[in-house]
mmCIF file of N, CA and C in Angstrom:
data_model
loop_
_atom_site.group_PDB
_atom_site.id
_atom_site.type_symbol
_atom_site.label_atom_id
_atom_site.label_comp_id
_atom_site.label_asym_id
_atom_site.label_seq_id
_atom_site.Cartn_x
_atom_site.Cartn_y
_atom_site.Cartn_z
ATOM 1 N N UNK A 1 190.920 37.283 -17.466
ATOM 2 C CA UNK A 1 191.273 37.822 -18.753
ATOM 3 C C UNK A 1 190.263 38.912 -19.120
ATOM 4 N N UNK A 2 190.717 39.952 -19.815
ATOM 5 C CA UNK A 2 189.800 41.028 -20.167
ATOM 6 C C UNK A 2 188.629 40.547 -21.005
ATOM 7 N N UNK A 3 187.563 41.255 -20.895
ATOM 8 C CA UNK A 3 186.322 40.940 -21.602
ATOM 9 C C UNK A 3 186.522 40.854 -23.119
ATOM 10 N N UNK A 4 187.312 41.734 -23.704
ATOM 11 C CA UNK A 4 187.442 41.795 -25.156
ATOM 12 C C UNK A 4 188.264 40.647 -25.724
ATOM 13 N N UNK A 5 188.803 39.798 -24.870
ATOM 14 C CA UNK A 5 189.593 38.670 -25.337
ATOM 15 C C UNK A 5 188.737 37.415 -25.538
ATOM 16 N N UNK A 6 187.473 37.475 -25.148
ATOM 17 C CA UNK A 6 186.624 36.289 -25.282
ATOM 18 C C UNK A 6 186.105 36.144 -26.708
ATOM 19 N N UNK A 7 185.292 35.154 -26.929
ATOM 20 C CA UNK A 7 184.799 34.866 -28.273
ATOM 21 C C UNK A 7 183.858 35.940 -28.807
ATOM 22 N N UNK A 8 183.313 36.760 -27.933
ATOM 23 C CA UNK A 8 182.419 37.821 -28.380
ATOM 24 C C UNK A 8 183.190 38.959 -29.041
ATOM 25 N N UNK A 9 184.463 39.065 -28.741
ATOM 26 C CA UNK A 9 185.275 40.115 -29.357
ATOM 27 C C UNK A 9 185.374 39.851 -30.857
ATOM 28 N N UNK A 10 185.391 40.924 -31.613
ATOM 29 C CA UNK A 10 185.527 40.796 -33.054
ATOM 30 C C UNK A 10 186.926 40.298 -33.395
ATOM 31 N N UNK A 11 187.005 39.626 -34.524
ATOM 32 C CA UNK A 11 188.286 39.048 -34.930
ATOM 33 C C UNK A 11 189.375 40.114 -35.022
ATOM 34 N N UNK A 12 189.082 41.269 -35.603
ATOM 35 C CA UNK A 12 190.089 42.315 -35.753
ATOM 36 C C UNK A 12 190.506 42.891 -34.403
ATOM 37 N N UNK A 13 189.603 42.877 -33.421
ATOM 38 C CA UNK A 13 189.972 43.320 -32.077
ATOM 39 C C UNK A 13 190.951 42.328 -31.445
ATOM 40 N N UNK A 14 190.693 41.046 -31.653
ATOM 41 C CA UNK A 14 191.606 40.033 -31.126
ATOM 42 C C UNK A 14 192.971 40.129 -31.812
ATOM 43 N N UNK A 15 192.972 40.422 -33.123
ATOM 44 C CA UNK A 15 194.233 40.572 -33.846
ATOM 45 C C UNK A 15 195.041 41.762 -33.318
ATOM 46 N N UNK A 16 194.357 42.873 -33.060
ATOM 47 C CA UNK A 16 195.034 44.042 -32.494
ATOM 48 C C UNK A 16 195.639 43.707 -31.136
ATOM 49 N N UNK A 17 194.868 43.007 -30.323
ATOM 50 C CA UNK A 17 195.346 42.632 -28.990
ATOM 51 C C UNK A 17 196.562 41.714 -29.095
ATOM 52 N N UNK A 18 196.495 40.768 -29.993
ATOM 53 C CA UNK A 18 197.599 39.828 -30.157
ATOM 54 C C UNK A 18 198.865 40.547 -30.619
ATOM 55 N N UNK A 19 198.739 41.428 -31.608
ATOM 56 C CA UNK A 19 199.903 42.174 -32.090
ATOM 57 C C UNK A 19 200.521 43.019 -30.981
ATOM 58 N N UNK A 20 199.674 43.642 -30.159
ATOM 59 C CA UNK A 20 200.186 44.460 -29.049
ATOM 60 C C UNK A 20 200.945 43.591 -28.055
ATOM 61 N N UNK A 21 200.392 42.438 -27.732
ATOM 62 C CA UNK A 21 201.065 41.546 -26.782
ATOM 63 C C UNK A 21 202.411 41.080 -27.315
ATOM 64 N N UNK A 22 202.456 40.720 -28.579
ATOM 65 C CA UNK A 22 203.710 40.257 -29.180
ATOM 66 C C UNK A 22 204.735 41.390 -29.208
ATOM 67 N N UNK A 23 204.297 42.587 -29.587
ATOM 68 C CA UNK A 23 205.225 43.726 -29.656
ATOM 69 C C UNK A 23 205.817 44.049 -28.292
ATOM 70 N N UNK A 24 204.994 44.036 -27.264
ATOM 71 C CA UNK A 24 205.491 44.334 -25.915
ATOM 72 C C UNK A 24 206.365 43.191 -25.405
ATOM 73 N N UNK A 25 205.932 41.961 -25.615
ATOM 74 C CA UNK A 25 206.679 40.799 -25.115
ATOM 75 C C UNK A 25 208.052 40.676 -25.770
ATOM 76 N N UNK A 26 208.158 41.020 -27.041
ATOM 77 C CA UNK A 26 209.451 40.888 -27.717
ATOM 78 C C UNK A 26 210.421 41.982 -27.309
ATOM 79 N N UNK A 27 209.953 42.987 -26.604
ATOM 80 C CA UNK A 27 210.842 44.021 -26.084
ATOM 81 C C UNK A 27 211.452 43.593 -24.754
ATOM 82 N N UNK A 28 210.912 42.582 -24.113
ATOM 83 C CA UNK A 28 211.390 42.150 -22.795
ATOM 84 C C UNK A 28 212.856 41.722 -22.790
ATOM 85 N N UNK A 29 213.362 41.064 -23.827
ATOM 86 C CA UNK A 29 214.759 40.611 -23.764
ATOM 87 C C UNK A 29 215.793 41.715 -23.965
ATOM 88 N N UNK A 30 215.368 42.989 -23.913
ATOM 89 C CA UNK A 30 216.303 44.083 -24.177
ATOM 90 C C UNK A 30 217.539 44.045 -23.291
ATOM 91 N N UNK A 31 217.431 43.509 -22.092
ATOM 92 C CA UNK A 31 218.578 43.512 -21.182
ATOM 93 C C UNK A 31 219.736 42.672 -21.709
ATOM 94 N N UNK A 32 219.446 41.695 -22.554
ATOM 95 C CA UNK A 32 220.523 40.874 -23.105
ATOM 96 C C UNK A 32 221.424 41.699 -24.010
ATOM 97 N N UNK A 33 220.856 42.732 -24.650
ATOM 98 C CA UNK A 33 221.677 43.554 -25.536
ATOM 99 C C UNK A 33 222.381 44.673 -24.787
ATOM 100 N N UNK A 34 222.025 44.874 -23.530
ATOM 101 C CA UNK A 34 222.692 45.903 -22.728
ATOM 102 C C UNK A 34 224.077 45.412 -22.334
ATOM 103 N N UNK A 35 225.011 46.319 -22.303
ATOM 104 C CA UNK A 35 226.394 45.973 -21.992
ATOM 105 C C UNK A 35 226.521 45.672 -20.503
ATOM 106 N N UNK A 36 227.019 44.497 -20.158
ATOM 107 C CA UNK A 36 227.099 44.062 -18.766
ATOM 108 C C UNK A 36 227.982 44.919 -17.879
ATOM 109 N N UNK A 37 229.018 45.531 -18.440
ATOM 110 C CA UNK A 37 229.933 46.337 -17.647
ATOM 111 C C UNK A 37 229.349 47.722 -17.379
ATOM 112 N N UNK A 38 228.443 48.163 -18.227
ATOM 113 C CA UNK A 38 227.866 49.502 -18.119
ATOM 114 C C UNK A 38 226.412 49.409 -17.665
ATOM 115 N N UNK A 39 226.132 49.515 -16.362
ATOM 116 C CA UNK A 39 224.756 49.387 -15.878
ATOM 117 C C UNK A 39 223.820 50.454 -16.441
ATOM 118 N N UNK A 40 224.364 51.597 -16.849
ATOM 119 C CA UNK A 40 223.519 52.636 -17.438
ATOM 120 C C UNK A 40 222.916 52.193 -18.763
ATOM 121 N N UNK A 41 223.553 51.233 -19.417
ATOM 122 C CA UNK A 41 223.025 50.780 -20.700
ATOM 123 C C UNK A 41 221.674 50.091 -20.539
ATOM 124 N N UNK A 42 221.394 49.545 -19.359
ATOM 125 C CA UNK A 42 220.082 48.936 -19.121
ATOM 126 C C UNK A 42 218.983 49.996 -19.211
ATOM 127 N N UNK A 43 219.222 51.141 -18.596
ATOM 128 C CA UNK A 43 218.241 52.226 -18.663
ATOM 129 C C UNK A 43 218.138 52.735 -20.092
ATOM 130 N N UNK A 44 219.271 52.861 -20.754
ATOM 131 C CA UNK A 44 219.271 53.301 -22.146
ATOM 132 C C UNK A 44 218.441 52.398 -23.035
ATOM 133 N N UNK A 45 218.533 51.095 -22.822
ATOM 134 C CA UNK A 45 217.748 50.154 -23.620
ATOM 135 C C UNK A 45 216.251 50.323 -23.375
ATOM 136 N N UNK A 46 215.869 50.532 -22.124
ATOM 137 C CA UNK A 46 214.452 50.711 -21.798
ATOM 138 C C UNK A 46 213.923 51.985 -22.447
ATOM 139 N N UNK A 47 214.687 53.064 -22.342
ATOM 140 C CA UNK A 47 214.273 54.330 -22.954
ATOM 141 C C UNK A 47 214.179 54.165 -24.467
ATOM 142 N N UNK A 48 215.155 53.478 -25.057
ATOM 143 C CA UNK A 48 215.176 53.258 -26.502
ATOM 144 C C UNK A 48 213.957 52.454 -26.966
ATOM 145 N N UNK A 49 213.601 51.415 -26.224
ATOM 146 C CA UNK A 49 212.483 50.554 -26.606
ATOM 147 C C UNK A 49 211.119 51.159 -26.302
ATOM 148 N N UNK A 50 211.062 52.249 -25.563
ATOM 149 C CA UNK A 50 209.776 52.805 -25.150
ATOM 150 C C UNK A 50 208.914 53.231 -26.336
ATOM 151 N N UNK A 51 209.521 53.716 -27.408
ATOM 152 C CA UNK A 51 208.739 54.156 -28.570
ATOM 153 C C UNK A 51 207.944 52.996 -29.167
ATOM 154 N N UNK A 52 208.565 51.853 -29.323
ATOM 155 C CA UNK A 52 207.876 50.688 -29.887
ATOM 156 C C UNK A 52 206.768 50.203 -28.962
ATOM 157 N N UNK A 53 206.987 50.280 -27.663
ATOM 158 C CA UNK A 53 205.968 49.847 -26.701
ATOM 159 C C UNK A 53 204.777 50.799 -26.738
ATOM 160 N N UNK A 54 205.034 52.099 -26.818
ATOM 161 C CA UNK A 54 203.949 53.085 -26.910
ATOM 162 C C UNK A 54 203.097 52.802 -28.140
ATOM 163 N N UNK A 55 203.736 52.584 -29.266
ATOM 164 C CA UNK A 55 203.016 52.288 -30.506
ATOM 165 C C UNK A 55 202.186 51.023 -30.356
ATOM 166 N N UNK A 56 202.764 50.007 -29.741
ATOM 167 C CA UNK A 56 202.052 48.736 -29.554
ATOM 168 C C UNK A 56 200.827 48.903 -28.664
ATOM 169 N N UNK A 57 200.890 49.777 -27.681
ATOM 170 C CA UNK A 57 199.756 49.985 -26.777
ATOM 171 C C UNK A 57 198.689 50.888 -27.388
ATOM 172 N N UNK A 58 199.107 51.858 -28.171
ATOM 173 C CA UNK A 58 198.137 52.799 -28.748
ATOM 174 C C UNK A 58 197.324 52.180 -29.876
ATOM 175 N N UNK A 59 197.921 51.276 -30.623
ATOM 176 C CA UNK A 59 197.210 50.681 -31.760
ATOM 177 C C UNK A 59 195.907 50.011 -31.340
ATOM 178 N N UNK A 60 195.913 49.110 -30.362
ATOM 179 C CA UNK A 60 194.624 48.526 -29.969
ATOM 180 C C UNK A 60 193.721 49.535 -29.256
ATOM 181 N N UNK A 61 194.305 50.504 -28.558
ATOM 182 C CA UNK A 61 193.485 51.494 -27.848
ATOM 183 C C UNK A 61 192.664 52.331 -28.815
ATOM 184 N N UNK A 62 193.204 52.574 -29.999
ATOM 185 C CA UNK A 62 192.472 53.364 -30.989
ATOM 186 C C UNK A 62 191.723 52.497 -31.989
ATOM 187 N N UNK A 63 192.020 51.207 -32.009
ATOM 188 C CA UNK A 63 191.418 50.344 -33.012
ATOM 189 C C UNK A 63 190.236 49.516 -32.551
ATOM 190 N N UNK A 64 190.052 49.381 -31.237
ATOM 191 C CA UNK A 64 188.927 48.573 -30.765
ATOM 192 C C UNK A 64 187.792 49.481 -30.311
ATOM 193 N N UNK A 65 186.680 48.888 -30.058
ATOM 194 C CA UNK A 65 185.491 49.618 -29.619
ATOM 195 C C UNK A 65 185.830 50.427 -28.365
ATOM 196 N N UNK A 66 185.615 51.755 -28.388
ATOM 197 C CA UNK A 66 185.974 52.599 -27.245
ATOM 198 C C UNK A 66 185.252 52.238 -25.948
ATOM 199 N N UNK A 67 184.145 51.526 -26.053
ATOM 200 C CA UNK A 67 183.411 51.162 -24.838
ATOM 201 C C UNK A 67 183.993 49.926 -24.150
ATOM 202 N N UNK A 68 184.969 49.296 -24.775
ATOM 203 C CA UNK A 68 185.595 48.124 -24.158
ATOM 204 C C UNK A 68 186.303 48.536 -22.876
ATOM 205 N N UNK A 69 186.262 47.671 -21.912
ATOM 206 C CA UNK A 69 186.814 47.948 -20.589
ATOM 207 C C UNK A 69 188.332 48.158 -20.618
ATOM 208 N N UNK A 70 189.005 47.562 -21.562
ATOM 209 C CA UNK A 70 190.464 47.620 -21.611
ATOM 210 C C UNK A 70 191.011 48.937 -22.159
ATOM 211 N N UNK A 71 190.228 49.665 -22.930
ATOM 212 C CA UNK A 71 190.725 50.876 -23.593
ATOM 213 C C UNK A 71 191.324 51.886 -22.611
ATOM 214 N N UNK A 72 190.639 52.251 -21.512
ATOM 215 C CA UNK A 72 191.261 53.202 -20.581
ATOM 216 C C UNK A 72 192.586 52.692 -19.995
ATOM 217 N N UNK A 73 192.664 51.397 -19.758
ATOM 218 C CA UNK A 73 193.900 50.819 -19.222
ATOM 219 C C UNK A 73 195.031 50.910 -20.241
ATOM 220 N N UNK A 74 194.724 50.643 -21.504
ATOM 221 C CA UNK A 74 195.737 50.760 -22.556
ATOM 222 C C UNK A 74 196.236 52.195 -22.675
ATOM 223 N N UNK A 75 195.313 53.145 -22.603
ATOM 224 C CA UNK A 75 195.689 54.554 -22.711
ATOM 225 C C UNK A 75 196.563 54.968 -21.528
ATOM 226 N N UNK A 76 196.206 54.531 -20.334
ATOM 227 C CA UNK A 76 197.020 54.838 -19.145
ATOM 228 C C UNK A 76 198.417 54.226 -19.261
ATOM 229 N N UNK A 77 198.480 52.994 -19.739
ATOM 230 C CA UNK A 77 199.784 52.332 -19.890
ATOM 231 C C UNK A 77 200.643 53.060 -20.920
ATOM 232 N N UNK A 78 200.037 53.456 -22.039
ATOM 233 C CA UNK A 78 200.781 54.196 -23.063
ATOM 234 C C UNK A 78 201.272 55.531 -22.510
ATOM 235 N N UNK A 79 200.447 56.193 -21.701
ATOM 236 C CA UNK A 79 200.855 57.470 -21.094
ATOM 237 C C UNK A 79 202.038 57.269 -20.148
ATOM 238 N N UNK A 80 202.027 56.182 -19.397
ATOM 239 C CA UNK A 80 203.135 55.898 -18.474
ATOM 240 C C UNK A 80 204.430 55.640 -19.238
ATOM 241 N N UNK A 81 204.337 54.897 -20.327
ATOM 242 C CA UNK A 81 205.530 54.607 -21.122
ATOM 243 C C UNK A 81 206.004 55.875 -21.837
ATOM 244 N N UNK A 82 205.068 56.761 -22.188
ATOM 245 C CA UNK A 82 205.435 58.031 -22.815
ATOM 246 C C UNK A 82 206.331 58.843 -21.890
ATOM 247 N N UNK A 83 206.042 58.803 -20.601
ATOM 248 C CA UNK A 83 206.898 59.504 -19.631
ATOM 249 C C UNK A 83 208.315 58.943 -19.672
ATOM 250 N N UNK A 84 208.422 57.642 -19.851
ATOM 251 C CA UNK A 84 209.735 57.018 -19.964
ATOM 252 C C UNK A 84 210.437 57.509 -21.227
ATOM 253 N N UNK A 85 209.692 57.600 -22.316
ATOM 254 C CA UNK A 85 210.257 58.104 -23.566
ATOM 255 C C UNK A 85 210.714 59.549 -23.469
ATOM 256 N N UNK A 86 210.065 60.322 -22.591
ATOM 257 C CA UNK A 86 210.454 61.722 -22.391
ATOM 258 C C UNK A 86 211.840 61.848 -21.767
ATOM 259 N N UNK A 87 212.349 60.753 -21.213
ATOM 260 C CA UNK A 87 213.708 60.751 -20.654
ATOM 261 C C UNK A 87 214.787 60.817 -21.732
ATOM 262 N N UNK A 88 214.416 60.507 -22.954
ATOM 263 C CA UNK A 88 215.377 60.359 -24.044
ATOM 264 C C UNK A 88 216.385 61.509 -24.124
ATOM 265 N N UNK A 89 215.971 62.790 -24.266
ATOM 266 C CA UNK A 89 216.967 63.866 -24.381
ATOM 267 C C UNK A 89 217.857 63.999 -23.136
ATOM 268 N N UNK A 90 217.248 63.888 -21.963
ATOM 269 C CA UNK A 90 218.029 63.992 -20.727
ATOM 270 C C UNK A 90 219.019 62.843 -20.613
ATOM 271 N N UNK A 91 218.568 61.667 -21.019
ATOM 272 C CA UNK A 91 219.437 60.495 -20.934
ATOM 273 C C UNK A 91 220.626 60.632 -21.879
ATOM 274 N N UNK A 92 220.399 61.158 -23.067
ATOM 275 C CA UNK A 92 221.491 61.366 -24.019
ATOM 276 C C UNK A 92 222.506 62.348 -23.438
ATOM 277 N N UNK A 93 222.015 63.450 -22.866
ATOM 278 C CA UNK A 93 222.921 64.430 -22.255
ATOM 279 C C UNK A 93 223.745 63.798 -21.134
ATOM 280 N N UNK A 94 223.077 63.016 -20.296
ATOM 281 C CA UNK A 94 223.777 62.350 -19.191
ATOM 282 C C UNK A 94 224.869 61.426 -19.727
ATOM 283 N N UNK A 95 224.518 60.612 -20.698
ATOM 284 C CA UNK A 95 225.480 59.645 -21.232
ATOM 285 C C UNK A 95 226.603 60.329 -22.005
ATOM 286 N N UNK A 96 226.274 61.417 -22.699
ATOM 287 C CA UNK A 96 227.323 62.154 -23.409
ATOM 288 C C UNK A 96 228.349 62.698 -22.425
ATOM 289 N N UNK A 97 227.877 63.250 -21.315
ATOM 290 C CA UNK A 97 228.787 63.760 -20.294
ATOM 291 C C UNK A 97 229.572 62.651 -19.636
ATOM 292 N N UNK A 98 228.903 61.538 -19.398
ATOM 293 C CA UNK A 98 229.538 60.403 -18.732
ATOM 294 C C UNK A 98 230.574 59.743 -19.630
ATOM 295 N N UNK A 99 230.316 59.701 -20.940
ATOM 296 C CA UNK A 99 231.216 58.986 -21.849
ATOM 297 C C UNK A 99 232.580 59.648 -21.936
ATOM 298 N N UNK A 100 232.668 60.912 -21.574
ATOM 299 C CA UNK A 100 233.968 61.585 -21.589
ATOM 300 C C UNK A 100 234.889 61.019 -20.515
ATOM 301 N N UNK A 101 234.282 60.378 -19.505
ATOM 302 C CA UNK A 101 235.066 59.835 -18.397
ATOM 303 C C UNK A 101 235.189 58.309 -18.464
ATOM 304 N N UNK A 102 234.662 57.723 -19.519
ATOM 305 C CA UNK A 102 234.636 56.267 -19.640
ATOM 306 C C UNK A 102 235.840 55.800 -20.453
ATOM 307 N N UNK A 103 236.369 54.657 -20.099
ATOM 308 C CA UNK A 103 237.486 54.055 -20.831
ATOM 309 C C UNK A 103 237.091 53.873 -22.295
ATOM 310 N N UNK A 104 238.011 54.025 -23.212
ATOM 311 C CA UNK A 104 237.695 54.014 -24.637
ATOM 312 C C UNK A 104 237.057 52.708 -25.101
ATOM 313 N N UNK A 105 237.400 51.575 -24.511
ATOM 314 C CA UNK A 105 236.794 50.314 -24.940
ATOM 315 C C UNK A 105 235.329 50.232 -24.539
ATOM 316 N N UNK A 106 234.955 50.937 -23.483
ATOM 317 C CA UNK A 106 233.570 50.932 -23.039
ATOM 318 C C UNK A 106 232.761 52.010 -23.742
ATOM 319 N N UNK A 107 233.441 53.033 -24.249
ATOM 320 C CA UNK A 107 232.749 54.168 -24.854
ATOM 321 C C UNK A 107 231.875 53.740 -26.030
ATOM 322 N N UNK A 108 232.257 52.694 -26.728
ATOM 323 C CA UNK A 108 231.475 52.245 -27.877
ATOM 324 C C UNK A 108 230.109 51.713 -27.474
ATOM 325 N N UNK A 109 229.916 51.392 -26.213
ATOM 326 C CA UNK A 109 228.628 50.853 -25.779
ATOM 327 C C UNK A 109 227.751 51.904 -25.122
ATOM 328 N N UNK A 110 228.217 53.134 -25.046
ATOM 329 C CA UNK A 110 227.437 54.169 -24.377
ATOM 330 C C UNK A 110 226.259 54.590 -25.232
ATOM 331 N N UNK A 111 225.321 55.238 -24.614
ATOM 332 C CA UNK A 111 224.120 55.699 -25.304
ATOM 333 C C UNK A 111 224.459 56.707 -26.394
ATOM 334 N N UNK A 112 225.504 57.480 -26.207
ATOM 335 C CA UNK A 112 225.906 58.461 -27.212
ATOM 336 C C UNK A 112 226.176 57.763 -28.546
ATOM 337 N N UNK A 113 226.944 56.681 -28.501
ATOM 338 C CA UNK A 113 227.263 55.953 -29.722
ATOM 339 C C UNK A 113 226.019 55.320 -30.324
ATOM 340 N N UNK A 114 225.197 54.768 -29.476
ATOM 341 C CA UNK A 114 223.983 54.123 -29.974
ATOM 342 C C UNK A 114 223.075 55.141 -30.655
ATOM 343 N N UNK A 115 222.940 56.315 -30.043
ATOM 344 C CA UNK A 115 222.092 57.356 -30.619
ATOM 345 C C UNK A 115 222.650 57.847 -31.941
ATOM 346 N N UNK A 116 223.967 57.976 -32.025
ATOM 347 C CA UNK A 116 224.587 58.413 -33.272
ATOM 348 C C UNK A 116 224.325 57.400 -34.376
ATOM 349 N N UNK A 117 224.449 56.132 -34.047
ATOM 350 C CA UNK A 117 224.184 55.074 -35.022
ATOM 351 C C UNK A 117 222.717 55.078 -35.428
ATOM 352 N N UNK A 118 221.823 55.246 -34.452
ATOM 353 C CA UNK A 118 220.390 55.280 -34.736
ATOM 354 C C UNK A 118 220.045 56.478 -35.617
ATOM 355 N N UNK A 119 220.655 57.637 -35.353
ATOM 356 C CA UNK A 119 220.384 58.840 -36.141
ATOM 357 C C UNK A 119 220.800 58.638 -37.591
ATOM 358 N N UNK A 120 221.912 57.960 -37.800
ATOM 359 C CA UNK A 120 222.360 57.665 -39.157
ATOM 360 C C UNK A 120 221.355 56.755 -39.851
ATOM 361 N N UNK A 121 220.882 55.742 -39.125
ATOM 362 C CA UNK A 121 219.894 54.825 -39.693
ATOM 363 C C UNK A 121 218.576 55.508 -39.991
ATOM 364 N N UNK A 122 218.143 56.431 -39.120
ATOM 365 C CA UNK A 122 216.891 57.152 -39.334
ATOM 366 C C UNK A 122 216.980 58.106 -40.511
ATOM 367 N N UNK A 123 218.172 58.635 -40.775
ATOM 368 C CA UNK A 123 218.352 59.595 -41.861
ATOM 369 C C UNK A 123 218.280 58.929 -43.230
ATOM 370 N N UNK A 124 218.475 57.628 -43.263
ATOM 371 C CA UNK A 124 218.477 56.907 -44.558
ATOM 372 C C UNK A 124 217.113 56.739 -45.119
#
């Protein structure tokens, strides 16, 4: 286990670590919400959840003592997930093009529809 997780770590550092672990762990079940008939929805879910994972990793990286051994690892992990998040515009374009060829009952589960719904929610 990392050094900062022991009793010498400050309470607020342990709290940051715990929140990050919970945030990342609760994103794991995303595949259950992906549509089983549309395998592309699995990738869409991962891309969609990447923003929350990045936030969860950056919070402890900026909140704990910079000399802690885990900080560089957290920053590297956040950078890797950021690359996944960069897929977002390309993924939307791909799914928008693909949805034109998808049966109408499946079209409601495509990334295009999800993004439209998310955009409406973000605008509120």
